[in-house]
Short mmCIF file of C-alpha atoms in Angstrom, two decimals:
data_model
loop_
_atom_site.label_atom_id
_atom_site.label_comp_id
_atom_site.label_asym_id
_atom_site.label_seq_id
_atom_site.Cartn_x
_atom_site.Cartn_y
_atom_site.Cartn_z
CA UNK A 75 63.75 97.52 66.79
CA UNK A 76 61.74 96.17 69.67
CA UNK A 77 58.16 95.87 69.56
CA UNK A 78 57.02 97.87 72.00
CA UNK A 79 59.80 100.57 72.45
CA UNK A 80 57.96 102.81 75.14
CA UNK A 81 58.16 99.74 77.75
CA UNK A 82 61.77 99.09 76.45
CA UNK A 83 62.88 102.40 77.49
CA UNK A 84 60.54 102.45 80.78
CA UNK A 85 61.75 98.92 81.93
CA UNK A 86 65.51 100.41 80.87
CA UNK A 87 65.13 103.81 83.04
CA UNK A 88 64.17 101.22 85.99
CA UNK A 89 67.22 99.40 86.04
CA UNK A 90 69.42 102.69 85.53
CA UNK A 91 67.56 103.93 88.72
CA UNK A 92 68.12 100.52 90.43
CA UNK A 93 71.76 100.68 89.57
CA UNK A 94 71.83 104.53 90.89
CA UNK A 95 69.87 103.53 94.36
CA UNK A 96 72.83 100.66 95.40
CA UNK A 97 75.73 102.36 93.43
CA UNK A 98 78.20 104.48 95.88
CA UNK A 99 79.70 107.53 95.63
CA UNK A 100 81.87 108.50 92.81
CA UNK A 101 85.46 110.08 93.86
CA UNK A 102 87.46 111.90 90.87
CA UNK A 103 90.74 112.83 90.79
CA UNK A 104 92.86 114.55 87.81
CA UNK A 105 96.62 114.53 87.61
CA UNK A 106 97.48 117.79 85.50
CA UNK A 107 100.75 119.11 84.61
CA UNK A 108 99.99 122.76 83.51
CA UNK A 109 98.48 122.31 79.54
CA UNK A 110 95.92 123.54 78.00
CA UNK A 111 94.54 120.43 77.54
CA UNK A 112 94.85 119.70 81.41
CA UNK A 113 92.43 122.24 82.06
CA UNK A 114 90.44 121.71 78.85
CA UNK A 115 89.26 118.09 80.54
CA UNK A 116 88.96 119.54 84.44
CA UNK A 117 86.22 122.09 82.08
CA UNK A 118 84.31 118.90 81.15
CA UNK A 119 84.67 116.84 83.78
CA UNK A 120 83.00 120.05 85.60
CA UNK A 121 80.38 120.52 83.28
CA UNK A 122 78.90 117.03 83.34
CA UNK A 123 76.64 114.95 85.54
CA UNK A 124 80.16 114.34 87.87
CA UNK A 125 81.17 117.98 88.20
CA UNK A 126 80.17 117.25 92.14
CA UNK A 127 82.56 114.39 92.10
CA UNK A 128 85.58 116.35 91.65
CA UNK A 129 87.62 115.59 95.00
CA UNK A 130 91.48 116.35 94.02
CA UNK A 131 94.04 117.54 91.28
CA UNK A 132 97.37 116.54 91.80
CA UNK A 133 100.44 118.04 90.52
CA UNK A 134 103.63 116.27 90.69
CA UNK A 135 106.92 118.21 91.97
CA UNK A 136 109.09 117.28 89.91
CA UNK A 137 109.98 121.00 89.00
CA UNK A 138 109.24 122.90 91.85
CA UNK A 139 108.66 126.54 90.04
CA UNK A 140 106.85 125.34 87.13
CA UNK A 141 104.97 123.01 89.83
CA UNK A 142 104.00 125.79 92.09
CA UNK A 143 102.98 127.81 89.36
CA UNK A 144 100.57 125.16 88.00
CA UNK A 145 99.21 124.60 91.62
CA UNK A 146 98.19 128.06 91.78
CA UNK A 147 96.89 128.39 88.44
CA UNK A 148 94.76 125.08 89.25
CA UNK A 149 93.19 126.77 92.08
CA UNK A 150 92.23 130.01 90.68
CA UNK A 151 90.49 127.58 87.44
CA UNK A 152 88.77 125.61 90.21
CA UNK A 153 87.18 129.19 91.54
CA UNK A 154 86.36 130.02 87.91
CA UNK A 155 84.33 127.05 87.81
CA UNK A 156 82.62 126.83 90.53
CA UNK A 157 84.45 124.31 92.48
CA UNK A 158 86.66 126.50 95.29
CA UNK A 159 86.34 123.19 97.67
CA UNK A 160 88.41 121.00 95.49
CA UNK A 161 91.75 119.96 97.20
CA UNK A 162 94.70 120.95 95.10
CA UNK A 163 97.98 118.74 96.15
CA UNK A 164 101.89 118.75 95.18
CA UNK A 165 103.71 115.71 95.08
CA UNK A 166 107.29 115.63 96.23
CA UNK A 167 109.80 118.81 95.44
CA UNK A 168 112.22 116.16 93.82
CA UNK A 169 113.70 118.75 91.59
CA UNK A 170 115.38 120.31 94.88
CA UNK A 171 117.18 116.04 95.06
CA UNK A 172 120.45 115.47 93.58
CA UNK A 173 119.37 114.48 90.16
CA UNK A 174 118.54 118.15 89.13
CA UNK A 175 121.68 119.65 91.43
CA UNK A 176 124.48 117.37 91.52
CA UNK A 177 127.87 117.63 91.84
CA UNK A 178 131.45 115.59 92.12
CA UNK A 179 134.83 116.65 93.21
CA UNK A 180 138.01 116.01 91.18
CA UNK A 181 140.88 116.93 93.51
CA UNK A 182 140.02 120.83 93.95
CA UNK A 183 137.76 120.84 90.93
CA UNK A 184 134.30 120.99 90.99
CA UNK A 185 132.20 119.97 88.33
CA UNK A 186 128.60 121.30 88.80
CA UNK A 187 126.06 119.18 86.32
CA UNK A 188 123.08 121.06 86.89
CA UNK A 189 119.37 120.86 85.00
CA UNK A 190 120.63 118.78 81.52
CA UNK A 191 119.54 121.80 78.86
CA UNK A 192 117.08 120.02 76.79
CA UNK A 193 115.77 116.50 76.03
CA UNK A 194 118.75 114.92 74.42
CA UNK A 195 120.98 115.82 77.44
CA UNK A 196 118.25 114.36 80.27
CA UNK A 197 118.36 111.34 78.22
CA UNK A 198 121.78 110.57 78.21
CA UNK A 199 121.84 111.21 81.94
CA UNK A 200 118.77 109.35 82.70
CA UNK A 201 116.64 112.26 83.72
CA UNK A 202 112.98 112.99 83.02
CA UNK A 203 113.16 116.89 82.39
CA UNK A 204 115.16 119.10 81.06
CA UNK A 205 115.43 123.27 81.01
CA UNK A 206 114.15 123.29 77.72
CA UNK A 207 110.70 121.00 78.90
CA UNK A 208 110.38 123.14 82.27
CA UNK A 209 110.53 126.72 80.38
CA UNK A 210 108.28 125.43 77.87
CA UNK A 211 105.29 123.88 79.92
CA UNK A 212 106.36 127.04 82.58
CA UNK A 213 105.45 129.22 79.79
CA UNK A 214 101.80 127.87 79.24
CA UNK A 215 101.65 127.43 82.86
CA UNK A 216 102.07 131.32 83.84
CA UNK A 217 99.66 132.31 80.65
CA UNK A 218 96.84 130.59 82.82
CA UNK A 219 94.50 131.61 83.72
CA UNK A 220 94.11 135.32 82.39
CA UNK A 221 90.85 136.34 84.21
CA UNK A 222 90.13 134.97 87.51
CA UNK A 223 90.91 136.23 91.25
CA UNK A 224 93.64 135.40 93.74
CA UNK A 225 92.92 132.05 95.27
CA UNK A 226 92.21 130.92 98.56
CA UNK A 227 93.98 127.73 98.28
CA UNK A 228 98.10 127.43 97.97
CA UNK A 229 100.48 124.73 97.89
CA UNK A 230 101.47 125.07 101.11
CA UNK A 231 98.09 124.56 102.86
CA UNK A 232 97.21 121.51 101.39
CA UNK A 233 98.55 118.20 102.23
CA UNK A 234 101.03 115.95 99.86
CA UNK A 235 99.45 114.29 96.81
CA UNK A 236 100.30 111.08 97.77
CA UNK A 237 98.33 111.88 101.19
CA UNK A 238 95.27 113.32 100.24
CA UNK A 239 95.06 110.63 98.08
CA UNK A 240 95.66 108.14 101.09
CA UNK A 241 92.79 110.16 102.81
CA UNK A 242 90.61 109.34 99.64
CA UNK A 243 91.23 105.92 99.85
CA UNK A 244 90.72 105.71 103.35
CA UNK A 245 87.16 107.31 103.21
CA UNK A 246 85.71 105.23 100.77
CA UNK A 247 83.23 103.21 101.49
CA UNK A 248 82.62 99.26 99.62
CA UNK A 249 80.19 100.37 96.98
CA UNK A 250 82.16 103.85 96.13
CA UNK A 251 84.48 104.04 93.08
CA UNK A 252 87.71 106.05 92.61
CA UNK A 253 88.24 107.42 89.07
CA UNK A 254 92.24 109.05 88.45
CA UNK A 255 92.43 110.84 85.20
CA UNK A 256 96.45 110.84 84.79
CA UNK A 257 96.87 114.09 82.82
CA UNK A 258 99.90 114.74 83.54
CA UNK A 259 103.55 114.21 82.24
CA UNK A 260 103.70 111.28 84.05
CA UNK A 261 102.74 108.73 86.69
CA UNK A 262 104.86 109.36 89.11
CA UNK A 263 101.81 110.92 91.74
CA UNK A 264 100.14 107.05 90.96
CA UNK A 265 103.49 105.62 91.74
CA UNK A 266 104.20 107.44 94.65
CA UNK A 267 100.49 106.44 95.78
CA UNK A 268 101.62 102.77 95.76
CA UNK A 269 104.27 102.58 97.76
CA UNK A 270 102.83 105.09 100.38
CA UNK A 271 100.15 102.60 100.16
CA UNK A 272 102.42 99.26 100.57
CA UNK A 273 104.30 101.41 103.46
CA UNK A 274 101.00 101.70 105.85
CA UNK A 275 99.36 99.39 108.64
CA UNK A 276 96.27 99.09 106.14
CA UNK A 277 98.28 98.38 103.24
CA UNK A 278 96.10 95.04 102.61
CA UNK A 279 92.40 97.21 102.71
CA UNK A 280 93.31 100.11 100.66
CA UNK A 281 95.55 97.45 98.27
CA UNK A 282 91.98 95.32 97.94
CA UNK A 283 90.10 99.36 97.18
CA UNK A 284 92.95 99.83 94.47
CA UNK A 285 91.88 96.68 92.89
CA UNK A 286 88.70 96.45 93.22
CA UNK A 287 86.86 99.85 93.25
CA UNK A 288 89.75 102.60 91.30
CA UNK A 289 90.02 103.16 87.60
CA UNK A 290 92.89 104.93 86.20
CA UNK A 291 92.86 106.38 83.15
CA UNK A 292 96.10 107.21 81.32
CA UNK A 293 96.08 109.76 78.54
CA UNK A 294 98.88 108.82 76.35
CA UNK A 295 100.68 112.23 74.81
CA UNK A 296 103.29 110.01 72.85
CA UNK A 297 105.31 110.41 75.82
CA UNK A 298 103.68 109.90 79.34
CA UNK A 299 105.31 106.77 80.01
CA UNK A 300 108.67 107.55 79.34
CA UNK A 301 108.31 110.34 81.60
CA UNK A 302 108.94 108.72 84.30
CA UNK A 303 109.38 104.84 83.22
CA UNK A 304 109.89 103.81 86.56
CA UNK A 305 106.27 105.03 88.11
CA UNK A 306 104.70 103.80 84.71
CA UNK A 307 106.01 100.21 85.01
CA UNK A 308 105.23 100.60 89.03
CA UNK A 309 101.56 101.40 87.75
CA UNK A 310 101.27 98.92 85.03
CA UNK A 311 102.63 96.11 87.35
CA UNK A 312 100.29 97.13 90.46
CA UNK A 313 97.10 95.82 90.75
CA UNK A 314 94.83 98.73 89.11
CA UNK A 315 92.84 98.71 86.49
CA UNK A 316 94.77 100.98 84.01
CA UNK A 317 93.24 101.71 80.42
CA UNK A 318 95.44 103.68 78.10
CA UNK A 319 94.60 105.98 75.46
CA UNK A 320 96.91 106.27 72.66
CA UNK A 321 97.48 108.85 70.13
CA UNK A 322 96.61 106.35 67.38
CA UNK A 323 92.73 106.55 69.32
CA UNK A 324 92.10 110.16 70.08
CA UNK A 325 94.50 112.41 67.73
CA UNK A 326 92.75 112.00 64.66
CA UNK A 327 89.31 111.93 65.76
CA UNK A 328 89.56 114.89 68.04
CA UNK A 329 91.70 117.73 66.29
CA UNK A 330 90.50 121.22 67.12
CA UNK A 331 90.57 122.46 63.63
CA UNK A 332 87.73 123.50 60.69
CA UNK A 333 84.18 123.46 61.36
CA UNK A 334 85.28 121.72 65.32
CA UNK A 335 87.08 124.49 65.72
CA UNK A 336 84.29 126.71 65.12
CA UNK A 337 81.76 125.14 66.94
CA UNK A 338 83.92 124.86 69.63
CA UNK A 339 84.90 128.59 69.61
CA UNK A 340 81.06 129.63 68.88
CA UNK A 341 80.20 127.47 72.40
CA UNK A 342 82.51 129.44 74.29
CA UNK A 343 82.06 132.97 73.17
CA UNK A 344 78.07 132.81 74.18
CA UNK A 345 77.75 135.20 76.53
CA UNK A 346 76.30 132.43 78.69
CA UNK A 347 79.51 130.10 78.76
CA UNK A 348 81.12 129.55 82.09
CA UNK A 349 83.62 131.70 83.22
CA UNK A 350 86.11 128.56 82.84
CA UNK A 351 84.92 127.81 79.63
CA UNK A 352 85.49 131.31 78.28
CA UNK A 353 88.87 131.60 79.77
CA UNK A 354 89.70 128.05 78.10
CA UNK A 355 88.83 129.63 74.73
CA UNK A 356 91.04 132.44 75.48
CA UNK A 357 93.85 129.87 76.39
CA UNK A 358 93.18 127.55 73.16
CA UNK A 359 93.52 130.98 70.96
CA UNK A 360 96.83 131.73 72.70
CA UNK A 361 98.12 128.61 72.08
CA UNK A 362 96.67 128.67 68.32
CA UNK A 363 98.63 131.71 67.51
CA UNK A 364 101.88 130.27 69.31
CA UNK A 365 101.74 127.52 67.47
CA UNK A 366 100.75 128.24 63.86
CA UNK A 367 100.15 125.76 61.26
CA UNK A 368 100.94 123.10 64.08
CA UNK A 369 98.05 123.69 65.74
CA UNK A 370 95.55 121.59 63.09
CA UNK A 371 97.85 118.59 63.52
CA UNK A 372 98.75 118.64 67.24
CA UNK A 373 95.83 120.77 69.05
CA UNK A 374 93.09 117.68 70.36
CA UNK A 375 90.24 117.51 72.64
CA UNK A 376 91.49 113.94 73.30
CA UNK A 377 91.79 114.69 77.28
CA UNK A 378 87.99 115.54 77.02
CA UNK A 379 86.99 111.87 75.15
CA UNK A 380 88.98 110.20 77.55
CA UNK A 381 87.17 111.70 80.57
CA UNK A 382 83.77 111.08 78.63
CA UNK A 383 84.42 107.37 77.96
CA UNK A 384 85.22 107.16 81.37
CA UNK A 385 82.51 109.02 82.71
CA UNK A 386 79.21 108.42 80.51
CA UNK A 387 79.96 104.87 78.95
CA UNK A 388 76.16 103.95 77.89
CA UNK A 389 76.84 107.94 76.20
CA UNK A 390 79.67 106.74 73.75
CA UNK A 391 80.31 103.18 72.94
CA UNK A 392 84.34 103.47 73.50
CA UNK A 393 84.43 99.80 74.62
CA UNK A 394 84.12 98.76 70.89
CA UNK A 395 87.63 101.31 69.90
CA UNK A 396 89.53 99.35 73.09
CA UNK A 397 91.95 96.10 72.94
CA UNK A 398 90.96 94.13 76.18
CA UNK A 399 94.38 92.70 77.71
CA UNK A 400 95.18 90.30 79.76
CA UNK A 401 98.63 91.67 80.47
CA UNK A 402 100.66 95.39 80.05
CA UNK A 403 103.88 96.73 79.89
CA UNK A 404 106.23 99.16 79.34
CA UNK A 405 109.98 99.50 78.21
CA UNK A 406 112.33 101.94 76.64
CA UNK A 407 113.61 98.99 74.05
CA UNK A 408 112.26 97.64 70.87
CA UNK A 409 110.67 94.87 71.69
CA UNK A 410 110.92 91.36 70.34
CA UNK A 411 106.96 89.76 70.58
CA UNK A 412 106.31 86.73 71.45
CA UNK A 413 103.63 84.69 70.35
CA UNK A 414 100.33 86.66 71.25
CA UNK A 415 101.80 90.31 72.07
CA UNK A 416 101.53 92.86 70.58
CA UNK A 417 103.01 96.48 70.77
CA UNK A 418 102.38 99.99 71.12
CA UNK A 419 105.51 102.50 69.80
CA UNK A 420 105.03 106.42 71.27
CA UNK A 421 107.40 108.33 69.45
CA UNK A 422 108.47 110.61 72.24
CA UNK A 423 107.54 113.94 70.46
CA UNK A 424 110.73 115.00 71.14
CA UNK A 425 110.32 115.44 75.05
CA UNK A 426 111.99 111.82 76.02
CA UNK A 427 112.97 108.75 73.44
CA UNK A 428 111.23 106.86 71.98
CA UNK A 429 108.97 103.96 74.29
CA UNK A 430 106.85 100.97 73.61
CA UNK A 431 103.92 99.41 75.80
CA UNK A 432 103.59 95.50 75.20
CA UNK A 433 100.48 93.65 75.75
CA UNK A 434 98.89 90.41 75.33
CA UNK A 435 95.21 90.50 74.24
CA UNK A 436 93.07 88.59 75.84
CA UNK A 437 89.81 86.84 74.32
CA UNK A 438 86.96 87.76 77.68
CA UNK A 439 87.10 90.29 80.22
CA UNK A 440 88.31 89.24 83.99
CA UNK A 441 88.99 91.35 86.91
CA UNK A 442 92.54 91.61 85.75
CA UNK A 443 91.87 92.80 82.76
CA UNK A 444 93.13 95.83 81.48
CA UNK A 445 92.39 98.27 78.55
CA UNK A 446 94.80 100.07 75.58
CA UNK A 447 92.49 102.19 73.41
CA UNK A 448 94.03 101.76 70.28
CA UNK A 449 91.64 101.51 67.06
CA UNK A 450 91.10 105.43 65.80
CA UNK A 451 87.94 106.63 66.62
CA UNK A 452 87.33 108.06 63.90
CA UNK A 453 86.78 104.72 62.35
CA UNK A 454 82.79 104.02 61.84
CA UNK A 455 81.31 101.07 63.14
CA UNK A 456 78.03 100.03 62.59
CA UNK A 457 77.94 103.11 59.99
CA UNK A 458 78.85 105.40 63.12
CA UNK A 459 82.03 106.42 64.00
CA UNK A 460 82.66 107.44 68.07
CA UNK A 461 84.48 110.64 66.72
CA UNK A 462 80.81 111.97 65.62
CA UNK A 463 79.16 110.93 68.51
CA UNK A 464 81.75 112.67 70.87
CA UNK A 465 81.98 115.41 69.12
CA UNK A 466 77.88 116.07 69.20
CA UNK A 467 77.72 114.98 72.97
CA UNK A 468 80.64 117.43 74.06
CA UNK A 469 79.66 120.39 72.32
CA UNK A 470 76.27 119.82 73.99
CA UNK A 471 77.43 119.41 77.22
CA UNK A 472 79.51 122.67 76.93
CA UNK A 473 76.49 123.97 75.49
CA UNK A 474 76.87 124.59 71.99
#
């Protein structure tokens, strides 16, 4: 303990405020894809300090119904929360390509392949989604949100994701930071970002902002990355600064089940919880009584820790939970390590096969460094674990 504590914490307020005084503004944008858990982290990110901060939510079009449906949905929980302003973007309609709605001529015979039926079938023909994903995250995506008004905002009157991210990019000043929470199915709105970015006459400035002043934060479901491989290994082989959360950090530590549950549900039924907070619970209870005895082993405020770590680091030591790396990738195969890697298996949960990141830890931090989030957090260190102390800082914030 020091010695005089009361100048300890006056001397440490005066270097927060110094920090504040030369830091820049803070841009944040969230990549959702329709879940519950999409908008569980959009509900935090809009409670804390950064609610302000909130520039964008992408959507990727990869499945132009079940896209358009989570656009909308997306506005009207932007309303519910008191953030109207926020730009709500598509990506690219690329379920309307020939992937999804192909077909070859025999002769006089036409064979028509269609949208594969479910998971197995996209595999084998080397596509990301399949009828059974799209009427399943379509499903949770029409459910939302039960309460709220017709928005003002649409699809249609907002520009390209990939462009208002561009505009982002472009208006940042050199002490402002961009933060992208990717919580969505995939990265294919990141990977469409970097080649719209290698494709322009500034490609060099915004390439040296990527670098230097964006953090991208990738929630791993288990399978994120094999998604859309392509944009993840386009990501991971770009030069941001990508730190993924796995499973093996978040599940465990943040399962919405017993006395969490409660206290979770207790925050949100006050008759003073936000409108999008309220609604959230409502969604969470839906979801609960789809999914039965599931729900205790799959159900996680992991999205929510994520955006935390990200957001209020001197709040929750996360840093001592992460694996700094010198180098990541990604690939469909079982690996073979060399000397030094290690590797990361997602297993897929049954949406795509089964994928691997590789890394190579690295012993101090650089400016390429990057981050995988690994080590449970439920695990104590120090005689604390970061499960407890996320746990008491997020109910608080949400106002339990």
């Amino acid at each position: 303990m020091p010695r005089y504590p009361a100048l300890t914490l006056f001397l440490s307020l005066v270097v927060v405020l110094s920090l504040s005084l030369v830091t820049g503004a803070t841009y944040i944008v969230a990549d959702v894809d329709g879940s519950v858990e999409g908008y569980e982290a959009l509900t935090t990110i809009a409670a804390s300090s950064y609610g302000s901060s909130l520039q964008l939510v992408t959507v990727s079009g990869a499945t132009w119904g079940y896209a358009a449906t989570v656009v909308r949905n997306a506005c009207r929980f932007l309303q519910a929360a008191g953030r109207p302003s926020v730009t709500v973007s598509l990506g690219p309609y690329t379920s309307t390509g020939d992937q999804y709605a192909s077909s070859t001529y025999h002769g006089e015979c036409q064979d028509s392949q269609g949208f594969p039926a479910n998971p197995a079938e996209a595999s084998q023909r080397g596509m990301a989604f399949s009828k059974a994903d799209v009427s399943n995250a379509f499903g949770k995506a029409v459910s939302l949100p039960l309460r709220t008004s017709t928005p003002t905002c649409t699809f249609a009157a907002a520009p390209e994701a990939k462009t208002s991210l561009l505009s982002i990019l472009r208006l940042m000043g050199s002490s402002d930071r961009l933060v992208f929470f990717q919580l969505g199915t995939s990265s294919t709105t990141l990977s469409q970002l970097l080649t719209a970015v290698s494709a322009g006459t500034d490609a060099a400035a915004l390439s040296a902002k990527l670098q230097k002043q964006t953090d991208v934060h990738v929630l791993e479901t288990g399978y994120a990355g094999a998604a859309d491989t392509a944009a993840m290994q386009a990501v991971l082989a770009s030069v941001l600064n990508v730190s993924v959360y796995a499973p093996a950090f978040y599940l465990s530590a943040t399962l919405l089940t017993g006395t969490r549950w409660s206290a979770f549900e207790t925050a949100a039924s006050r008759a003073a919880a936000s409108t999008n907070l309220q609604w959230l619970l409502t969604a969470y209870q839906a979801k609960k009584s789809a999914m039965g005895s599931t729900f205790a082993t799959k159900a996680s405020a992991g999205a929510s820790l994520m955006v935390l770590c990200a957001l209020v680091p001197a709040t929750l030591p996360c840093y001592l939970y992460r694996t700094t790396t010198s180098s990541i990738g990604f690939q469909l195969n079982t690996p073979v390590l060399a000397t030094g890697y290690a590797s990361l298996a997602m297993s897929g949960e049954n949406v795509t096969v089964k994928s691997y990141y590789v890394y190579r830890s690295a012993t101090a931090e650089s400016s390429a460094s990057r981050y995988v989030y690994v080590t449970s957090a439920s695990t104590a260190v120090s005689g604390a674990s970061l499960a407890d102390s996320f746990w008491s800082a997020w109910l608080a914030l949400l106002g339990a």
